[in-house]
Coordinates of C-alpha atoms (C1' of nucleotides) in Angstrom, one line a residue:
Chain A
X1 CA -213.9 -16.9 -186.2
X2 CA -211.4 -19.0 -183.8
X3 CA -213.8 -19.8 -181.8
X4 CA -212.3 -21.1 -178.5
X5 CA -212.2 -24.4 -180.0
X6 CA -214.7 -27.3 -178.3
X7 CA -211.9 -29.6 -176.8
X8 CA -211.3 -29.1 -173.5
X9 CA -208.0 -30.5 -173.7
X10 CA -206.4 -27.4 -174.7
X11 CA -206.5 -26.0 -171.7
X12 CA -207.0 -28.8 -169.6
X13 CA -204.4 -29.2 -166.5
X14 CA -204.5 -33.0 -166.8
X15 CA -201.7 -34.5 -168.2
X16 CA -204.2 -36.6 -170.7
X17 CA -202.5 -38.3 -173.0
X18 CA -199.4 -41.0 -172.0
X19 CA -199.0 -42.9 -175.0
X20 CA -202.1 -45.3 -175.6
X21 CA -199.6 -48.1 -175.9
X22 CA -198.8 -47.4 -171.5
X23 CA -202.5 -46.6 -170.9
X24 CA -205.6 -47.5 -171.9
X25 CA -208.2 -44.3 -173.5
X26 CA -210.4 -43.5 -171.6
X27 CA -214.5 -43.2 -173.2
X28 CA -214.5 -39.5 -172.7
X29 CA -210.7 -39.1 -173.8
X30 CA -211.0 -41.3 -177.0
X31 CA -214.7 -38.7 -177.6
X32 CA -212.4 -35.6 -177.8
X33 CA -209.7 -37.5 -179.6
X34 CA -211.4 -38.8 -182.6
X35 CA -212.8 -35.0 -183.3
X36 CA -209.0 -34.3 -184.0
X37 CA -207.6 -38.1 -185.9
X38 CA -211.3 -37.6 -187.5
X39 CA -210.4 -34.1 -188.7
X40 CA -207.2 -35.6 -190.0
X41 CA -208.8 -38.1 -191.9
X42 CA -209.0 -36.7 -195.2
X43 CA -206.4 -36.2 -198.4
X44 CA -207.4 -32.9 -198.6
X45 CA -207.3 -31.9 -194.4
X46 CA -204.1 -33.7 -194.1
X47 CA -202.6 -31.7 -196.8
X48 CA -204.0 -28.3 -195.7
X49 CA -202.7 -29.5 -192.3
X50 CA -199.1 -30.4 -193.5
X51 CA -199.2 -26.6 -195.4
X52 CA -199.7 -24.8 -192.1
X53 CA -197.8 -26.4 -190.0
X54 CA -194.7 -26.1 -192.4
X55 CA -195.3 -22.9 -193.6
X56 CA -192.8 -20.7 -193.3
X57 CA -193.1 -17.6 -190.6
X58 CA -195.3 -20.3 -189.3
X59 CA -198.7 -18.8 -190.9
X60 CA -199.7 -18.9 -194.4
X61 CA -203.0 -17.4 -196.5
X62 CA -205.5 -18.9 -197.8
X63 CA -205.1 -17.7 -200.6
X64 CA -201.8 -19.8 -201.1
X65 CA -203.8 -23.0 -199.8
X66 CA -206.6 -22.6 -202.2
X67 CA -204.9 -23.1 -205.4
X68 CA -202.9 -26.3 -204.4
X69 CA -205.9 -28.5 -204.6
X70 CA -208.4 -29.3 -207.7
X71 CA -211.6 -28.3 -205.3
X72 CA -213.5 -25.1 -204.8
X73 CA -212.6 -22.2 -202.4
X74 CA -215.8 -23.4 -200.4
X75 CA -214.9 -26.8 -200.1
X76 CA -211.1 -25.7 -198.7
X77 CA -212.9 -23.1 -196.4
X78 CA -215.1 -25.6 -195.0
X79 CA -212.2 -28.0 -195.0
X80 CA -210.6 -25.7 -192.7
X81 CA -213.5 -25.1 -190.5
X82 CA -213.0 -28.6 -189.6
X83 CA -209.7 -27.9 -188.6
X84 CA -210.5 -25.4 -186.5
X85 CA -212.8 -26.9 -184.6
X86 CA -210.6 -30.1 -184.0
X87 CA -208.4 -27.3 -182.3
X88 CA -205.7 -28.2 -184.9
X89 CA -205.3 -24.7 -186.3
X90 CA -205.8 -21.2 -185.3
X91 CA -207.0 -18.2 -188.1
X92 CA -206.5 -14.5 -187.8
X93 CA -207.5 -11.9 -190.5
X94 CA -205.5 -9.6 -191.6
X95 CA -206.7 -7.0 -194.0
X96 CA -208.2 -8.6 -196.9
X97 CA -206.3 -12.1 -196.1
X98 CA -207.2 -14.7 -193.7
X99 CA -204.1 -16.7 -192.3
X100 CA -203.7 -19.8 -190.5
X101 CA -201.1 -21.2 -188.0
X102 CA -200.7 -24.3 -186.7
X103 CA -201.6 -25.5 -182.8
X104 CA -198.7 -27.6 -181.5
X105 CA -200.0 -27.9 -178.4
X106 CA -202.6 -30.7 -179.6
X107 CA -200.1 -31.9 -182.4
X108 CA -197.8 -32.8 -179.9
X109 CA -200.5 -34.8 -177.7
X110 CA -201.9 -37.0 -181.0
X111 CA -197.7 -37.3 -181.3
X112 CA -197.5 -38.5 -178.0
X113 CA -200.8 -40.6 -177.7
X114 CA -199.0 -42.6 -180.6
X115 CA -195.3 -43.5 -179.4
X116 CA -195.6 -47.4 -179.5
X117 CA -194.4 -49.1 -176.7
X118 CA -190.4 -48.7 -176.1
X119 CA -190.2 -45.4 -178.4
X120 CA -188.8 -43.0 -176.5
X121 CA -190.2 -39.4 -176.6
X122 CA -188.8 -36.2 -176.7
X123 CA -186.9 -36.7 -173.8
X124 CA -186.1 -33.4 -171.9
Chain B
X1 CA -208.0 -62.8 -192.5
X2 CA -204.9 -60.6 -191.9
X3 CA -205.1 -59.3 -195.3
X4 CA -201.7 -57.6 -196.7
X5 CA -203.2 -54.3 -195.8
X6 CA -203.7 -51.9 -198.7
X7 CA -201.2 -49.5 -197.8
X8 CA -197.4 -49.6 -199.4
X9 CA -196.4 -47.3 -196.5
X10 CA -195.6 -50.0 -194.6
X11 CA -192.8 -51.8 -196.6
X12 CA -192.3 -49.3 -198.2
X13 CA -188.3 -48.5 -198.3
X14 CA -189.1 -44.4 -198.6
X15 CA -188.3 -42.7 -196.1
X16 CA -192.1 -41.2 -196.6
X17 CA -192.9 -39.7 -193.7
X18 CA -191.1 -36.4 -191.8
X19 CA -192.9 -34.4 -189.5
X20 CA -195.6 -32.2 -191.4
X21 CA -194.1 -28.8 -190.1
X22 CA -190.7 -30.0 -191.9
X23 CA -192.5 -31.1 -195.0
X24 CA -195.6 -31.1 -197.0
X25 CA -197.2 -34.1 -197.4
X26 CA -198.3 -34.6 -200.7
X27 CA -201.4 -35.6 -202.3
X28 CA -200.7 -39.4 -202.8
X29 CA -199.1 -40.0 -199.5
X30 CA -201.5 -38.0 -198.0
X31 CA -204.2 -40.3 -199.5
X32 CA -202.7 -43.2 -197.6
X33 CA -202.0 -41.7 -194.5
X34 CA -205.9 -40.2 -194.0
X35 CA -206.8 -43.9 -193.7
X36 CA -204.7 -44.1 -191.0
X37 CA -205.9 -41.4 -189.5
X38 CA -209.3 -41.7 -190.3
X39 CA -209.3 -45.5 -188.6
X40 CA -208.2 -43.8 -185.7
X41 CA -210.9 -41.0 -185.7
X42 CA -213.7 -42.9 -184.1
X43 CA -213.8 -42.5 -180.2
X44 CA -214.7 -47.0 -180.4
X45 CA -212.1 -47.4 -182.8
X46 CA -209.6 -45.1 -180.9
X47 CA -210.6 -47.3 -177.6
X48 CA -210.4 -50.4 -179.3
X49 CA -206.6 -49.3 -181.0
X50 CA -205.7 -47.9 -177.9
X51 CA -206.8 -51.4 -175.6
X52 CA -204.7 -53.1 -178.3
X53 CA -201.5 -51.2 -178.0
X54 CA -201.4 -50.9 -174.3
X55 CA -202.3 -55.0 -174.1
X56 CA -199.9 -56.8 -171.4
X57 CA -198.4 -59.4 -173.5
X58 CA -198.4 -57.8 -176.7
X59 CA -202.2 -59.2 -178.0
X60 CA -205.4 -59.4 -176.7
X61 CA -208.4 -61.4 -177.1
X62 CA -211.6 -60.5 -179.0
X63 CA -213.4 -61.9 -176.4
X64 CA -211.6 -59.2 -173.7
X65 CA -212.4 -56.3 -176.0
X66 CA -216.4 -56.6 -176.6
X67 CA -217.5 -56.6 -173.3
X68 CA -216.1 -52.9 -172.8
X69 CA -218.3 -51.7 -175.0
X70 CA -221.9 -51.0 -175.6
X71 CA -222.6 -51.8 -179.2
X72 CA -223.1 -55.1 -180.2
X73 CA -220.3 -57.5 -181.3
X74 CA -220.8 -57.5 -185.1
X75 CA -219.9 -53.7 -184.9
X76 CA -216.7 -54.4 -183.2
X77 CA -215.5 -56.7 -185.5
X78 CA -216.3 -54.2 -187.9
X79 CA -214.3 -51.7 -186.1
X80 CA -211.6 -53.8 -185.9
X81 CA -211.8 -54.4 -189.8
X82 CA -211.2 -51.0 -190.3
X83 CA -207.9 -50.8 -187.8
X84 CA -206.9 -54.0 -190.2
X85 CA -207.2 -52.6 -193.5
X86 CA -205.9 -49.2 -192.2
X87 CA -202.5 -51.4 -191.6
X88 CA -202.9 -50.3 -187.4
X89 CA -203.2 -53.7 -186.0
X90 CA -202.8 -57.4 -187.1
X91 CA -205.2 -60.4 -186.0
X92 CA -204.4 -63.9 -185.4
X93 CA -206.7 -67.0 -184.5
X94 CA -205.9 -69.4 -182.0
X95 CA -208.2 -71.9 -181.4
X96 CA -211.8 -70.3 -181.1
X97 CA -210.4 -66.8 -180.0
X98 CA -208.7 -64.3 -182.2
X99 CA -206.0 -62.3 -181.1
X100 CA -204.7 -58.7 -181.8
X101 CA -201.6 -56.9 -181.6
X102 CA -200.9 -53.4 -182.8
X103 CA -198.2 -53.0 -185.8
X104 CA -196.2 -49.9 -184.2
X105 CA -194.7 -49.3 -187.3
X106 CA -197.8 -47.6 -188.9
X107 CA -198.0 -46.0 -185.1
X108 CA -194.7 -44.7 -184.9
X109 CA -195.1 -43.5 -188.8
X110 CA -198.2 -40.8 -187.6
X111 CA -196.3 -39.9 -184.3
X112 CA -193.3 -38.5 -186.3
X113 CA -195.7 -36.9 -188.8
X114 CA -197.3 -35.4 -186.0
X115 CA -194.1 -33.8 -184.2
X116 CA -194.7 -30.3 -184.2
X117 CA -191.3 -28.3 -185.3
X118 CA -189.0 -27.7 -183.1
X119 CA -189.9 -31.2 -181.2
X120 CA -187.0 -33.9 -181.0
X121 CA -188.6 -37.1 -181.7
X122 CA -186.6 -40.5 -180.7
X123 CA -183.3 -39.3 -181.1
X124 CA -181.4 -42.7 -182.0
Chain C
dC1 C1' -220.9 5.7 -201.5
dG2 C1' -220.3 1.8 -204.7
dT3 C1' -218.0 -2.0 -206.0
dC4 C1' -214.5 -5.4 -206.1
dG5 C1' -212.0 -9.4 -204.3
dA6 C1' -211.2 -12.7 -200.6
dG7 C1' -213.3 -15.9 -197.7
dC8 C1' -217.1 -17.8 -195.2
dT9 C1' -221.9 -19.6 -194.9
dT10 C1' -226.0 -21.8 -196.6
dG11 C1' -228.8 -25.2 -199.0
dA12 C1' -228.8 -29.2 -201.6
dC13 C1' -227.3 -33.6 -203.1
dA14 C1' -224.6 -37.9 -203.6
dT15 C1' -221.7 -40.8 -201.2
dG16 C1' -219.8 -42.9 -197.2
dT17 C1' -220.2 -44.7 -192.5
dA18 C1' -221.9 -46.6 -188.0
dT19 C1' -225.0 -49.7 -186.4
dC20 C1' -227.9 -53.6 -185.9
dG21 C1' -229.9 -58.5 -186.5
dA22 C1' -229.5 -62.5 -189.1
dA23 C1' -226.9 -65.7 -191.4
dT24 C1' -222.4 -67.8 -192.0
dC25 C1' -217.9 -69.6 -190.9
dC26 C1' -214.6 -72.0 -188.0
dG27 C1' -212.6 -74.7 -184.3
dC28 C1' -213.7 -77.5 -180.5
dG29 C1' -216.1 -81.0 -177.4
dT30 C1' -219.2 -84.4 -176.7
Chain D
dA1 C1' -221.4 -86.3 -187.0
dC2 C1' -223.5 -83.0 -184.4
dG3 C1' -224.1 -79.0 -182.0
dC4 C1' -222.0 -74.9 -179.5
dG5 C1' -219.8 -70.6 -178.8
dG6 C1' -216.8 -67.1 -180.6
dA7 C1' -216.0 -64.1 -184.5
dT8 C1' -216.8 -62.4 -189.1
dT9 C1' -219.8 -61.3 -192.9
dC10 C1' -224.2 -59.9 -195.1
dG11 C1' -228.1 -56.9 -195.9
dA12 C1' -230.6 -53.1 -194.5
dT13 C1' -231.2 -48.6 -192.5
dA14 C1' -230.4 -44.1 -190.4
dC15 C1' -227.1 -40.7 -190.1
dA16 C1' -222.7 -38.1 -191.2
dT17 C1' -219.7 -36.2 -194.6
dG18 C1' -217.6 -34.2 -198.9
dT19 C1' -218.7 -31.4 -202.5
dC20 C1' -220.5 -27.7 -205.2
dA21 C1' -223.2 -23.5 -206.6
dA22 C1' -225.1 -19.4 -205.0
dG23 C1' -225.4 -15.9 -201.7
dC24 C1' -223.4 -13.3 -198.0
dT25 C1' -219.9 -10.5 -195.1
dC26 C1' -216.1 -7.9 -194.4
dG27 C1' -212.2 -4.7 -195.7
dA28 C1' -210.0 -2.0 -199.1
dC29 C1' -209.9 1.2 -202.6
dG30 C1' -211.5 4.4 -205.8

DNA sequence: CGTCGAGCTTGACATGTATCGAATCCGCGT
DNA sequence: ACGCGGATTCGATACATGTCAAGCTCGACG
């Protein structure tokens, strides 16, 4: 479990990702990319996603995602799989629980990557 | 061509979208913003969206986008179906070429879902 | 130990998607 | 009118994905 997550652009030193309305994507870029829009790209991913990252104490249990959602445990676990591998979220168990937490880090890129032209971002 | 694009997020007068770690998303906004994202998670499609945002000028020619690519046209202009109906980018024709520019709205939309908490995003 | 509950994995199936070649459409020149 | 080149659409096919039921793993607790 948390498996150190495909992407290298976790830990990559490159800067990566100016907004792709300054800079063209490159082949290789837009390849690790997609894994995390593609992992996005579902009802049910997006709303697991928006769970974690707003949960409060910024972690929450499966066991509170599960019973939001009309399908089976193994469809939310495998759901989340997905996730993890896009590098999205981290998982730790706990006892009997497993709990999730979001990864800003990557968040923050995808954020980034779509400022449209003459947004300004998070200016320091 | 240029089809009103399914989505009512776009003129829409809800507010709709704050970041994910402020809010959950629920399940029917969530529904229309996976297309988005989904649109988005193809590494050609992310290219393509990307070579359309960062255009000099605003648009860009069908005929400029193709050759960067190796599958065949027909595929590409499936692609950029997809970033059509997903409300990402509008097309125009002009004489035998058609042109596309990127609809930031949509864009800016996913970027401030995406701020991770904590993040300013475009302070006005 | 044994078993119980929470979550993950596996195998299977139906649906969706990416891709191509061929056909079609649409302006433009000749 | 005719053909040409750019772009989309159509039909077909191989592959990926979402989903579930069933089985498995790992701690906890008697």
């Amino acid at each position: 479990m948390s498996k150190p997550a495909a992407s290298n652009l976790l830990d990559s030193a490159v800067p990566c990702c100016p907004p792709m309305a300054q800079q063209r994507v490159g082949a290789a870029a837009a390849t690790e990319l997609a894994v995390a829009f593609k992992a996005l790209g579902d009802p049910v991913r997006l709303q697991l996603m928006s769970m974690i990252a707003s949960a409060p104490g910024g972690e929450i249990c499966v066991c509170d995602l599960t019973p939001s959602f009309e399908v089976s445990g193994s469809t939310i676990s495998h759901h989340l799989k997905t996730l993890r591998e896009a590098g999205l979220v981290d998982a730790e168990r706990r006892a009997s629980w497993v709990y999730y937490r979001p990864r800003p880090a990557l968040m923050r890129q995808l954020a980034t990557l779509l400022t449209p032209a003459g947004d300004d971002l998070t200016p320091s």
